[in-house]
mmCIF file of C-alpha atoms in Angstrom:
data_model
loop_
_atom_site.group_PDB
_atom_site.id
_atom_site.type_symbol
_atom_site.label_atom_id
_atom_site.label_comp_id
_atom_site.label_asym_id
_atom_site.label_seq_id
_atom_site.Cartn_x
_atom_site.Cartn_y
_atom_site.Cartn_z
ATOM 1 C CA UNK A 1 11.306 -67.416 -85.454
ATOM 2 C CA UNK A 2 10.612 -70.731 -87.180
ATOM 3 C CA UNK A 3 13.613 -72.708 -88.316
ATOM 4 C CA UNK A 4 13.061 -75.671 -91.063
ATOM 5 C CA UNK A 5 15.302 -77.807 -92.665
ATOM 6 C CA UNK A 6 14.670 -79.369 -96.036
ATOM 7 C CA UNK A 7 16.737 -82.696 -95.587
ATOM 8 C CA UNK A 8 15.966 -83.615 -99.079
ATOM 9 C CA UNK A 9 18.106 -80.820 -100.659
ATOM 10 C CA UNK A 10 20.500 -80.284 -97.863
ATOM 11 C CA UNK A 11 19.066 -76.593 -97.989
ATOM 12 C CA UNK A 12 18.364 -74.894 -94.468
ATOM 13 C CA UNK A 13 15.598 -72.082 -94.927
ATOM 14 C CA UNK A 14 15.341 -69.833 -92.209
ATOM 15 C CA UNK A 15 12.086 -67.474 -91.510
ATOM 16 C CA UNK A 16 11.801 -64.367 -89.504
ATOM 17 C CA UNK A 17 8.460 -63.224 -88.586
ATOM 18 C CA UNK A 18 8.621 -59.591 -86.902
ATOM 19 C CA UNK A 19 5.576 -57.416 -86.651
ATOM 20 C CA UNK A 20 5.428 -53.813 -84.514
ATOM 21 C CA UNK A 21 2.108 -55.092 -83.489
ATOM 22 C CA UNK A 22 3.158 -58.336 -81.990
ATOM 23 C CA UNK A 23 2.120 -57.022 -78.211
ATOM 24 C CA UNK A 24 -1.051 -56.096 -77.773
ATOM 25 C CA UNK A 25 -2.570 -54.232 -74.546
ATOM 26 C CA UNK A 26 -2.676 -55.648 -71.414
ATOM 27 C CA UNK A 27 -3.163 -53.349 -69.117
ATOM 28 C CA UNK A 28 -6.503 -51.963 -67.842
ATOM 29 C CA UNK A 29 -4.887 -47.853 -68.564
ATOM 30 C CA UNK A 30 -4.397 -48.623 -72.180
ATOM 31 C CA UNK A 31 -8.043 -49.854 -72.486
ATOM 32 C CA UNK A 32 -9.540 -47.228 -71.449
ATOM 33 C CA UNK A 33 -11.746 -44.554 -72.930
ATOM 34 C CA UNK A 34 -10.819 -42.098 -70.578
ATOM 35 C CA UNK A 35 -7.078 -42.466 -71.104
ATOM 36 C CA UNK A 36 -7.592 -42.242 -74.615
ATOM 37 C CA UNK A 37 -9.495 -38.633 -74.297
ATOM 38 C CA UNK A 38 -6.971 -37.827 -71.661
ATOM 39 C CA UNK A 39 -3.705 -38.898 -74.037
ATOM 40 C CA UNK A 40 -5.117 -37.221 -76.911
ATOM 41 C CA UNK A 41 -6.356 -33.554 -75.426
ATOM 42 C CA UNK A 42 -2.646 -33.591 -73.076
ATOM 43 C CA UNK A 43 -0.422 -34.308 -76.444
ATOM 44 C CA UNK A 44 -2.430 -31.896 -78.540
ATOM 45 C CA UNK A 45 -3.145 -29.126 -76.343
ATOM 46 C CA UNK A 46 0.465 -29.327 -74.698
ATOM 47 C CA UNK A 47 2.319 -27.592 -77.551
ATOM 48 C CA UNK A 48 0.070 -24.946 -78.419
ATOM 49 C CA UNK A 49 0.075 -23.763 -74.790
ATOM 50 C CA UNK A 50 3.570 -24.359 -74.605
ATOM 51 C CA UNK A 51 4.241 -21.912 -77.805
ATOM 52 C CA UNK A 52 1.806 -19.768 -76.262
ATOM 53 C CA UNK A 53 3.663 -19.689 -72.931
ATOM 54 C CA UNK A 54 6.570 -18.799 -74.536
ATOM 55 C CA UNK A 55 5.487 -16.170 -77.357
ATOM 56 C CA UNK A 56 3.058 -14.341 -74.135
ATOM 57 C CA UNK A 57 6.017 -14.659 -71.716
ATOM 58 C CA UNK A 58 3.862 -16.740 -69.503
ATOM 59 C CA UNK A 59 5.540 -18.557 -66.206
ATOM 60 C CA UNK A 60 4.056 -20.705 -63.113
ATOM 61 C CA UNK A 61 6.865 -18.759 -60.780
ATOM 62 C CA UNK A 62 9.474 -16.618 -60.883
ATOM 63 C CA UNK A 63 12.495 -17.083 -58.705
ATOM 64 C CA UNK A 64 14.974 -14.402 -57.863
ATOM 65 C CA UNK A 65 17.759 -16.167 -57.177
ATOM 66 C CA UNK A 66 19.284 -12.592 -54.897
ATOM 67 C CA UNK A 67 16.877 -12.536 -52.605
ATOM 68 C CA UNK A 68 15.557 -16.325 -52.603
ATOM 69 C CA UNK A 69 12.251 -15.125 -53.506
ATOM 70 C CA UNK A 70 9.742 -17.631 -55.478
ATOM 71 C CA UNK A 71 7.049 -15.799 -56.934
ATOM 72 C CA UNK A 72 3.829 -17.221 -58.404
ATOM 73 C CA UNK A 73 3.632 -15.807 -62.340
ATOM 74 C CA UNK A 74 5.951 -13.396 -63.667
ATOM 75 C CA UNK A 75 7.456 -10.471 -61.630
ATOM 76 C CA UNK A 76 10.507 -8.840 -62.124
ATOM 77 C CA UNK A 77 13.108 -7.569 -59.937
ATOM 78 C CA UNK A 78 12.299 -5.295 -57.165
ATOM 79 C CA UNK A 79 15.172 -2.686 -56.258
ATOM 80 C CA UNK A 80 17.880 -4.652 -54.663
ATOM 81 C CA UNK A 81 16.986 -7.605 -56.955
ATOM 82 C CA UNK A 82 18.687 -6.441 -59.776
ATOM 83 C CA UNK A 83 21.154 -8.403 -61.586
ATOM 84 C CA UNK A 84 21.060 -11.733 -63.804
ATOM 85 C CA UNK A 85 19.691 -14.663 -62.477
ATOM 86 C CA UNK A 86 15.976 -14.648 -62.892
ATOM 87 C CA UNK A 87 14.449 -17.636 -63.516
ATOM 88 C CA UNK A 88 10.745 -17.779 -64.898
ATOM 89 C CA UNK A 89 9.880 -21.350 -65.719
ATOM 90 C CA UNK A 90 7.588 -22.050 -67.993
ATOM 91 C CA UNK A 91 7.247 -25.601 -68.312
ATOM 92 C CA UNK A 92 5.178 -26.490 -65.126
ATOM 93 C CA UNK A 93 2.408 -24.028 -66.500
ATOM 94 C CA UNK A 94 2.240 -25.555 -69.912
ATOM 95 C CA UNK A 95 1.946 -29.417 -68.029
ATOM 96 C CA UNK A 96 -0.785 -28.142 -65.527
ATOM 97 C CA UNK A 97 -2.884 -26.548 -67.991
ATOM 98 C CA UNK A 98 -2.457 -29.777 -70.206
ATOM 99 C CA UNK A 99 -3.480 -31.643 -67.539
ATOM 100 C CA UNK A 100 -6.374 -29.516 -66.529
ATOM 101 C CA UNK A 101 -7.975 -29.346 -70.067
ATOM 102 C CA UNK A 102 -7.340 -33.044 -70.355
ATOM 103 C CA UNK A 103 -9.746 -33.977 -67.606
ATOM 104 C CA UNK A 104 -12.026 -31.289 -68.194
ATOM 105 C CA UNK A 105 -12.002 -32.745 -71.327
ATOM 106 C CA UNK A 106 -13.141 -36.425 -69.738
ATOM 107 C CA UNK A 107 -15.392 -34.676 -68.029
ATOM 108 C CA UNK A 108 -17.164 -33.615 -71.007
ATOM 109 C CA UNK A 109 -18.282 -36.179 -71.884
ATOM 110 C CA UNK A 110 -20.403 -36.898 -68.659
ATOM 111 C CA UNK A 111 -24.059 -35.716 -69.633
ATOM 112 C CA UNK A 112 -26.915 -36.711 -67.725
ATOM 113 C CA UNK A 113 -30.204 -36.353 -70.333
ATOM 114 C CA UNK A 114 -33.043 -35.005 -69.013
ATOM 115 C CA UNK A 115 -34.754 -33.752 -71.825
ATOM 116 C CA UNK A 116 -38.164 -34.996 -72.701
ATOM 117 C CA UNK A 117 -38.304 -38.177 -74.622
ATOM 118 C CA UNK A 118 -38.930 -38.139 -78.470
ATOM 119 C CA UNK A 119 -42.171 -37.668 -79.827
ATOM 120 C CA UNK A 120 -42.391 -40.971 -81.159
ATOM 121 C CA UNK A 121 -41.336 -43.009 -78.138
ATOM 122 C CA UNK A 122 -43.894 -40.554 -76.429
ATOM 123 C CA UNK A 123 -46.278 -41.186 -78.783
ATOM 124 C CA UNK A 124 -45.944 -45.077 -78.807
ATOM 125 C CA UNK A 125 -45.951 -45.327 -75.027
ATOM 126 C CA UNK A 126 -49.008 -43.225 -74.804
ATOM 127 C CA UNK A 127 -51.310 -44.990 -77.163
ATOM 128 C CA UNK A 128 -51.106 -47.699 -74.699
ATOM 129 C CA UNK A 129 -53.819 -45.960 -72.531
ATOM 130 C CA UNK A 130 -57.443 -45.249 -74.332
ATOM 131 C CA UNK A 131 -58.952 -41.959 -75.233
ATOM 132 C CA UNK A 132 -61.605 -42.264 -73.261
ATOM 133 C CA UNK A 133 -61.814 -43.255 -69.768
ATOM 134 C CA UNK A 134 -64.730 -45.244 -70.241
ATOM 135 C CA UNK A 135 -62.796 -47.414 -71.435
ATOM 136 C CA UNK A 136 -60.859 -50.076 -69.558
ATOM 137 C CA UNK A 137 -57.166 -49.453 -69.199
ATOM 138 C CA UNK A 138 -54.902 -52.304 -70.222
ATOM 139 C CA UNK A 139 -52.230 -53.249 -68.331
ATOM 140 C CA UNK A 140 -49.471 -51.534 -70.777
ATOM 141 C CA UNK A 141 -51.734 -48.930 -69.933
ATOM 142 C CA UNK A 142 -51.217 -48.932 -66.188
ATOM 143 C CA UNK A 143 -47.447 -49.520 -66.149
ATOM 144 C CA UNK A 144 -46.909 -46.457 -68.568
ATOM 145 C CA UNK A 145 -48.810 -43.872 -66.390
ATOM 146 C CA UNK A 146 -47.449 -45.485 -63.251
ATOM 147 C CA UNK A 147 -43.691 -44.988 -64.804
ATOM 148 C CA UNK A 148 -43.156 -48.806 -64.694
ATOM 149 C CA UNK A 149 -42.855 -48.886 -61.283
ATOM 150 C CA UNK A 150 -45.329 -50.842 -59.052
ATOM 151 C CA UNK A 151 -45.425 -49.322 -55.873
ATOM 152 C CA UNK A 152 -46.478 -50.982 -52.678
ATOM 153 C CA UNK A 153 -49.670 -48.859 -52.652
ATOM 154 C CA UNK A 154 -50.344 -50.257 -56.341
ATOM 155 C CA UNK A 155 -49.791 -53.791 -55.299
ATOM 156 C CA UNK A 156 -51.863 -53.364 -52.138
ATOM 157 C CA UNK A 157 -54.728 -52.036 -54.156
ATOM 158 C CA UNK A 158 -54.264 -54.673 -56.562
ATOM 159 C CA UNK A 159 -54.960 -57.278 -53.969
ATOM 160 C CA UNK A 160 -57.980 -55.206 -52.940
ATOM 161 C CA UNK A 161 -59.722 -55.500 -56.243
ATOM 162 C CA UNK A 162 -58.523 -59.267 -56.959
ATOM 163 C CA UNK A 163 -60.348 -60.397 -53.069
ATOM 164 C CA UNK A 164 -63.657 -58.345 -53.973
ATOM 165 C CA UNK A 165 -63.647 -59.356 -57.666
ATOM 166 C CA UNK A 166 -63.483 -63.437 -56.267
ATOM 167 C CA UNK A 167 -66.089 -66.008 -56.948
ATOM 168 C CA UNK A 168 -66.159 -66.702 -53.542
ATOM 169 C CA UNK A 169 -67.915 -63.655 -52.180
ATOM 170 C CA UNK A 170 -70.462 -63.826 -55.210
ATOM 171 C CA UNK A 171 -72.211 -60.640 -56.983
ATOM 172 C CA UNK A 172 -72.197 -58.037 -54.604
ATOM 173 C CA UNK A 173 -75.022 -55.683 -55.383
ATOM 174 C CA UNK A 174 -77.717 -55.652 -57.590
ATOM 175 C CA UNK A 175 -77.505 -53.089 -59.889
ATOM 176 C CA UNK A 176 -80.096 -50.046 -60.311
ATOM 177 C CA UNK A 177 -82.500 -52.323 -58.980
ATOM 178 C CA UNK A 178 -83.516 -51.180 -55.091
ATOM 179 C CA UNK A 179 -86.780 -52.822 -55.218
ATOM 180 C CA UNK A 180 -85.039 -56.010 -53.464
ATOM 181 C CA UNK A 181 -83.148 -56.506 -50.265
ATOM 182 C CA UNK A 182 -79.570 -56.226 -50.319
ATOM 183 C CA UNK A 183 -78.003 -59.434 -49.596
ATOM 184 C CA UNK A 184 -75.547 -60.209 -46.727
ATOM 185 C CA UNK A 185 -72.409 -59.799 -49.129
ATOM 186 C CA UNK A 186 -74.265 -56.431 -50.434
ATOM 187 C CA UNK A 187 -74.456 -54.700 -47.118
ATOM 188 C CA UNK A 188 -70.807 -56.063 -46.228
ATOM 189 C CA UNK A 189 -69.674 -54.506 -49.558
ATOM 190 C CA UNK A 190 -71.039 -51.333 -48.698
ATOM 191 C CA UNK A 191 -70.465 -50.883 -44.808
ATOM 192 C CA UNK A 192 -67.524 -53.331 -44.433
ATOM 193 C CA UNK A 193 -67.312 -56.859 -43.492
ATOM 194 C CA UNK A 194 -66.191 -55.951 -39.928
ATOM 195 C CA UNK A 195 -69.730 -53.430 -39.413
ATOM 196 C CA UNK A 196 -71.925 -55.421 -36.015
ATOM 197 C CA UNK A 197 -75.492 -54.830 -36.245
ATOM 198 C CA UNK A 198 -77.242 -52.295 -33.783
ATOM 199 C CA UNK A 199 -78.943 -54.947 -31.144
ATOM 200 C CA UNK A 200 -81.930 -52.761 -30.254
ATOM 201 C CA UNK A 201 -82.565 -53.109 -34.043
ATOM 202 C CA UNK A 202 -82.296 -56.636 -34.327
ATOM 203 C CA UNK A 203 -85.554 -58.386 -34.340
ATOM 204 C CA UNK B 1 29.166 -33.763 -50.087
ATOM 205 C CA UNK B 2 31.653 -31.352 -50.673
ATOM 206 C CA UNK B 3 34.245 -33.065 -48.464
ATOM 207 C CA UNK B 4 34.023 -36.461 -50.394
ATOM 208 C CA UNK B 5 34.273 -35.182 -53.812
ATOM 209 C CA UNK B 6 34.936 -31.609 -55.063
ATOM 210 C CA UNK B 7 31.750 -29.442 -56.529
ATOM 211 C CA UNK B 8 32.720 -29.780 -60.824
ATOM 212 C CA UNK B 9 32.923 -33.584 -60.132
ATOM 213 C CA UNK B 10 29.608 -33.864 -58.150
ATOM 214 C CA UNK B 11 27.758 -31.933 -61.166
ATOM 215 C CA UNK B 12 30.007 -33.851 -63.457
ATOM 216 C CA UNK B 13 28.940 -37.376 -62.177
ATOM 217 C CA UNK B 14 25.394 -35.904 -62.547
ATOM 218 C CA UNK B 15 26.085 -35.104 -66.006
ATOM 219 C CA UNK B 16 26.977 -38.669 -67.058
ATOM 220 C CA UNK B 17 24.301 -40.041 -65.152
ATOM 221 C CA UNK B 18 22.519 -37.967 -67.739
ATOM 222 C CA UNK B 19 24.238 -39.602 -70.248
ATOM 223 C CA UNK B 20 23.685 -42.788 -70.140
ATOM 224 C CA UNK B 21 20.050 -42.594 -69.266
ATOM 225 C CA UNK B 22 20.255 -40.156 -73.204
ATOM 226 C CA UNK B 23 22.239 -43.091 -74.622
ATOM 227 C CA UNK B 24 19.870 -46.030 -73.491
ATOM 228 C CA UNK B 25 16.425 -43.610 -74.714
ATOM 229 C CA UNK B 26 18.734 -42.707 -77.626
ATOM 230 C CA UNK B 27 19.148 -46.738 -78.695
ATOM 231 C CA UNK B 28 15.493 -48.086 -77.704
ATOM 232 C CA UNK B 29 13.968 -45.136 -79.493
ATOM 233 C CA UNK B 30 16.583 -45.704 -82.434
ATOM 234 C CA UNK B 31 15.528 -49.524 -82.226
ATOM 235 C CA UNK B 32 11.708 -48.211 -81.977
ATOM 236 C CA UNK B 33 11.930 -46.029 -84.974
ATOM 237 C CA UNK B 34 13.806 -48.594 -87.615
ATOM 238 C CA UNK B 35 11.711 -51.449 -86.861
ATOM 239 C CA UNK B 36 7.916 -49.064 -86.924
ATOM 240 C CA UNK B 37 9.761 -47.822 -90.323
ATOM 241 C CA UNK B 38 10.825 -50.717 -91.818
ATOM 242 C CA UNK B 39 9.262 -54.177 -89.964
ATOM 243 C CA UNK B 40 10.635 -57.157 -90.876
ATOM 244 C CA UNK B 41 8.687 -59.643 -92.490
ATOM 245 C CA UNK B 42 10.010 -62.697 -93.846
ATOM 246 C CA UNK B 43 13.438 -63.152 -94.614
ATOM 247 C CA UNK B 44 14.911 -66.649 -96.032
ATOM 248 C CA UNK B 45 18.407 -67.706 -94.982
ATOM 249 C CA UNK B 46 20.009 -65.891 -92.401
ATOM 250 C CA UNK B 47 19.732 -61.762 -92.256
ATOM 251 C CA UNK B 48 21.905 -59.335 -91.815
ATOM 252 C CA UNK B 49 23.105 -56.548 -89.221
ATOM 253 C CA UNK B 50 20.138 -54.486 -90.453
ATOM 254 C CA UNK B 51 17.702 -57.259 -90.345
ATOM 255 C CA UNK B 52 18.610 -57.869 -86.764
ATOM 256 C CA UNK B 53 18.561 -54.111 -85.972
ATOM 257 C CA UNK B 54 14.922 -53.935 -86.680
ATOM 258 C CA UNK B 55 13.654 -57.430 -85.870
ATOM 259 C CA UNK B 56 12.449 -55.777 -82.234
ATOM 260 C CA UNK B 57 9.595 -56.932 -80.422
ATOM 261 C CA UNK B 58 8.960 -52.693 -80.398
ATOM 262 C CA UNK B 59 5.872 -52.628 -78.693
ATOM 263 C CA UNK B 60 7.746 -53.676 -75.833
ATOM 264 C CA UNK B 61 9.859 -50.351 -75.489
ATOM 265 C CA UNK B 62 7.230 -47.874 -75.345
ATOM 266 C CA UNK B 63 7.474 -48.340 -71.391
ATOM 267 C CA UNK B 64 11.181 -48.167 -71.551
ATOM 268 C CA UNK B 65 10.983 -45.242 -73.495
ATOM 269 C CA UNK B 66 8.215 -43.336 -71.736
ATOM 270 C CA UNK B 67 10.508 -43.794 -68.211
ATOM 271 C CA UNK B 68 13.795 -42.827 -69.929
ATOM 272 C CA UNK B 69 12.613 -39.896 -70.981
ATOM 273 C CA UNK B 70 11.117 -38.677 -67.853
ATOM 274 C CA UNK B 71 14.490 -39.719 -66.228
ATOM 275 C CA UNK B 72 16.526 -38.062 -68.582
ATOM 276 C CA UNK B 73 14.622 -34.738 -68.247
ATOM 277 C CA UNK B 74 14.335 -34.620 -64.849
ATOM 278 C CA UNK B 75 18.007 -34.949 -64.244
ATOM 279 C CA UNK B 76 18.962 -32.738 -66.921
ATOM 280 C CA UNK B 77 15.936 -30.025 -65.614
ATOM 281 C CA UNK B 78 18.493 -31.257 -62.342
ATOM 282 C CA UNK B 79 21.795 -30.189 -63.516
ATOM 283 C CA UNK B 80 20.593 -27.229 -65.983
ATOM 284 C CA UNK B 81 20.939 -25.219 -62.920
ATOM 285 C CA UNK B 82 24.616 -25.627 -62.551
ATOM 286 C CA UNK B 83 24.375 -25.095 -66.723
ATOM 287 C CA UNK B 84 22.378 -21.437 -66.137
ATOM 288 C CA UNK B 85 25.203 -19.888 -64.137
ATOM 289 C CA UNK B 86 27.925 -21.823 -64.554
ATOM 290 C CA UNK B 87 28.105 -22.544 -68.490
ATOM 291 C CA UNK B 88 25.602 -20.441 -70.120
ATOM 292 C CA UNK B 89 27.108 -16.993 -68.657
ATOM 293 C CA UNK B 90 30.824 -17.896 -70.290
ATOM 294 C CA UNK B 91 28.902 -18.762 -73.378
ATOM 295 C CA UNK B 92 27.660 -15.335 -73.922
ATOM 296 C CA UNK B 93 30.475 -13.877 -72.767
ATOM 297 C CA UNK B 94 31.966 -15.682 -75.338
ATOM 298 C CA UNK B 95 29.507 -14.815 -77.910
ATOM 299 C CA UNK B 96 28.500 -18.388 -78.704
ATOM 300 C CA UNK B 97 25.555 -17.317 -79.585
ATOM 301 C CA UNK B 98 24.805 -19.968 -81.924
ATOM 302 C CA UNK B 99 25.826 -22.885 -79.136
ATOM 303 C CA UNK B 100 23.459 -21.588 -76.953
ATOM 304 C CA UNK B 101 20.555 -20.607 -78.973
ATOM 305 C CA UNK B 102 20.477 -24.293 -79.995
ATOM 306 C CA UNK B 103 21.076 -25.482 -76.225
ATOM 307 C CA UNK B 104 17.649 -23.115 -75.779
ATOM 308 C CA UNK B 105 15.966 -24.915 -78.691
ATOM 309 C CA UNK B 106 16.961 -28.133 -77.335
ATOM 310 C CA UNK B 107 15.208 -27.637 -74.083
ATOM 311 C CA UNK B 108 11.848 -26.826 -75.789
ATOM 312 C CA UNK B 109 12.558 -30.133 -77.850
ATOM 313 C CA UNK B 110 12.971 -32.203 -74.848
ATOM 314 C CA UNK B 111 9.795 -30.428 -73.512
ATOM 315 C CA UNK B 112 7.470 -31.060 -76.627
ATOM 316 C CA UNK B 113 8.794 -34.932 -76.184
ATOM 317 C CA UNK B 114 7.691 -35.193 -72.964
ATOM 318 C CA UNK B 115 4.104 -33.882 -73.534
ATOM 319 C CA UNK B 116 4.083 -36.119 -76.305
ATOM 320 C CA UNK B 117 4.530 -39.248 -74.421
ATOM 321 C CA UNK B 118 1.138 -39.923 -73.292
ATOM 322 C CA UNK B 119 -0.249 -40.282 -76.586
ATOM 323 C CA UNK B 120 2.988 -42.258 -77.490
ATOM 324 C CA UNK B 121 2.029 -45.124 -75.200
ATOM 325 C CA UNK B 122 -1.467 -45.165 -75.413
ATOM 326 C CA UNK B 123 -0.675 -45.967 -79.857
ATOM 327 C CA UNK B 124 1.688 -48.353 -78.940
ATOM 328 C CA UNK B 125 -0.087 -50.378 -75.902
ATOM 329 C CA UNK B 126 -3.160 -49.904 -78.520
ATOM 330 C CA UNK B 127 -0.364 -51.802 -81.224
ATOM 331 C CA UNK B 128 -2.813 -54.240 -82.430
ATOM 332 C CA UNK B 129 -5.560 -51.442 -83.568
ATOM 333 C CA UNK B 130 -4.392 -51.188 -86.883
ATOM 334 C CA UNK B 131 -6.252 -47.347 -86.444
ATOM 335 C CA UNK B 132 -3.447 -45.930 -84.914
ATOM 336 C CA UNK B 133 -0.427 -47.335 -87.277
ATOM 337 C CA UNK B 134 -0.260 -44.078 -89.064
ATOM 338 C CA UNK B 135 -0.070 -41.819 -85.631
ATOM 339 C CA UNK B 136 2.280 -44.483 -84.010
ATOM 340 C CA UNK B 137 4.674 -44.217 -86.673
ATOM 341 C CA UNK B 138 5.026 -40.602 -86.955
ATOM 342 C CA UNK B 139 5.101 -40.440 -83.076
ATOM 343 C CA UNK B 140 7.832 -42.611 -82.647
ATOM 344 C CA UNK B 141 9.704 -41.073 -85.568
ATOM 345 C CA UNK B 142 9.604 -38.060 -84.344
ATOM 346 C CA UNK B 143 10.311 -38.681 -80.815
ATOM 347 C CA UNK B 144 13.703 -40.711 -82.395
ATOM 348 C CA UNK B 145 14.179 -37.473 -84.568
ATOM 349 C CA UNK B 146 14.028 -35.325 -80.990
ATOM 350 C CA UNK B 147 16.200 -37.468 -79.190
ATOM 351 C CA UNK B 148 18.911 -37.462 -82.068
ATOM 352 C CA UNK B 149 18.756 -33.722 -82.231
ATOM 353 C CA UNK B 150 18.480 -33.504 -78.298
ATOM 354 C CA UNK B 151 22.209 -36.154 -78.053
ATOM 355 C CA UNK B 152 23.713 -34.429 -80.677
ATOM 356 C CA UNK B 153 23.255 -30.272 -79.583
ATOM 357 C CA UNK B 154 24.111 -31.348 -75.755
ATOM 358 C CA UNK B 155 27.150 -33.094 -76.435
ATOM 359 C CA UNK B 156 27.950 -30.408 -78.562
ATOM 360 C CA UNK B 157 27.916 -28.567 -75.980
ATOM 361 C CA UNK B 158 29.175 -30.047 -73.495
ATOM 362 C CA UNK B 159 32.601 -30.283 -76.036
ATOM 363 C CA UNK B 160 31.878 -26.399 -76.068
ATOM 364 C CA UNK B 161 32.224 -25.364 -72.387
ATOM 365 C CA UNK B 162 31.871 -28.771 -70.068
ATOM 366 C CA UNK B 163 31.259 -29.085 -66.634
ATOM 367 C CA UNK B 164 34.670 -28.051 -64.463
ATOM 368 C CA UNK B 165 36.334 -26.038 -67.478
#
């Protein structure tokens, strides 16, 4: 409410501001999806299986007041329990089954996908990788046919090929060519770098 | 109990309990339903009783409303069992049929409201989403339409055949 006075007329205007909306949510339950679903399904589904209840003739219990017998659904008197009195309630059936379809109604809308991706994403992801394995693999290629994961074996080979692939260890074998001795760094390439040389053969 | 106060005025007391928890849902829904119907915006110069009626903060009473109405039903749902042998017999053996027939509609009323309550507070702690302003009005409309019919057919008949007559 905002009050003003106009002093130079001597007038007093008074302005009332009231909106339904002024309050807004504040609590986590009125944010929420699921509530939502849940609120919607209960106070929808609620009176139809109330009417339905009622038009079927469709209780939780049954209680014969003569006996003190609670019985779950309908059943009517057995001989003895004759008389007025019989009380089928209906309204506890109606709120459970409200309740029920409300959260299997939440539930729903839990889906885990596992079909198989598009065509197009599969397409796109594959044409990373060549045709032809000739051809060097990039290194989109790699991560889509290893899932994007790098393993500890893939890192572990990675380091293998990086240490033989180093300057420092040089060429390691000549190609096609067997007409000249392998070098030290051949023969460690090929038996190991850890391989001792038979004494008896050494010179 | 019985040796403090006598039975009628033990289900009597119970019945005004019910009362007053029906008059307070009966005036915040009443509040509710003017001010969702017709909001006041700007008024110059001071307004009148009407005015006032409707200038609620309304959002406010869905709460309110949501816990009076499970009160009042569960303490009526409470006392219906003195009602189902101890007014609703006399009644037929009156042939008030009408009375009672409406007393029967009245307790599918109050049921309907209460199933209806969830939705009720989720469109009016959702206020600001100007989605739900058609679904919160007729909600609250018709809840204050239940209530009214719900006051008016149980003090009816409560006039009709009371508790302890």
């Amino acid at each position: 409410m905002n009050t003003s006075a106009n002093a130079g007329t001597g007038t007093a205007a008074t302005t009332k501001t009231s909106t339904t909306r002024s309050t807004s949510s504040t609590s986590s339950l009125a944010a929420s999806a699921k509530f939502r679903t849940f609120a919607l399904t209960f106070s929808t589904s609620a009176p139809v299986i109330y009417i339905a209840c009622l038009f079927f003739n469709w209780p939780l219990f049954t209680f014969h007041p003569v006996t003190n017998r609670l019985v779950f659904g309908w059943e009517g008197p057995r001989p003895g329990e004759s008389g007025t009195g019989m009380v089928a309630s209906k309204r506890n059936l109606i709120v459970i089954a409200a309740i029920a379809g409300g959260m299997l109604w939440i539930e729903r809308g839990h889906r885990i996908t596992i079909e198989i991706p598009p065509a197009e994403v599969a397409g796109s992801a594959a044409a990373a990788c060549p045709e032809n394995e000739d051809l060097p693999h990039s290194a989109d290629c790699f991560n889509f046919l290893q899932g994007n994961v790098v393993s500890e074996v893939s890192e572990r080979s990675d380091a293998v090929q990086s240490k033989l692939a180093s300057p420092e260890l040089g060429p390691a074998c000549s190609s096609n060519n067997e007409n000249v001795p392998y070098s030290a760094s051949c023969l460690g390439f090929m038996f190991g770098w850890f391989r001792q040389a038979n004494p008896e053969n050494t010179p | 109990m019985t040796e403090i106060i006598s039975v009628n005025t033990f289900w009597t007391l119970w019945l005004l309990v019910h009362l007053v928890l029906a008059v307070s849902l009966l005036g915040a829904l009443t509040h509710q339903a003017v001010a969702v119907m017709m909001p006041v915006r700007k008024v110059a110069g001071p307004g009148g009783f009407v005015s006032r009626f409707r200038a609620v903060p309304a959002a406010g009473y869905a709460t309110a409303v949501c816990v009076l109405w499970l009160l009042t039903f569960f303490v009526g749902s409470y006392i219906y069992i003195k009602y189902r042998t101890f007014i609703r017999i006399p009644l037929e053996q009156a042939h008030y049929y009408k009375t009672q027939g409406f007393f029967d509609f009245k307790e599918h009323v109050a049921t309907l409201g209460l199933v209806l309550l969830p939705v009720y507070w989720y469109f009016w702690k959702n206020a600001h989403d100007a989605e739900y302003d058609t679904p919160r009005k007729t909600a609250t409309v018709l809840l204050a339409a239940m209530c009214w019919f719900l006051f008016i057919v149980g003090h009816v008949l409560n006039n009709t055949r009371g508790f302890g007559s």
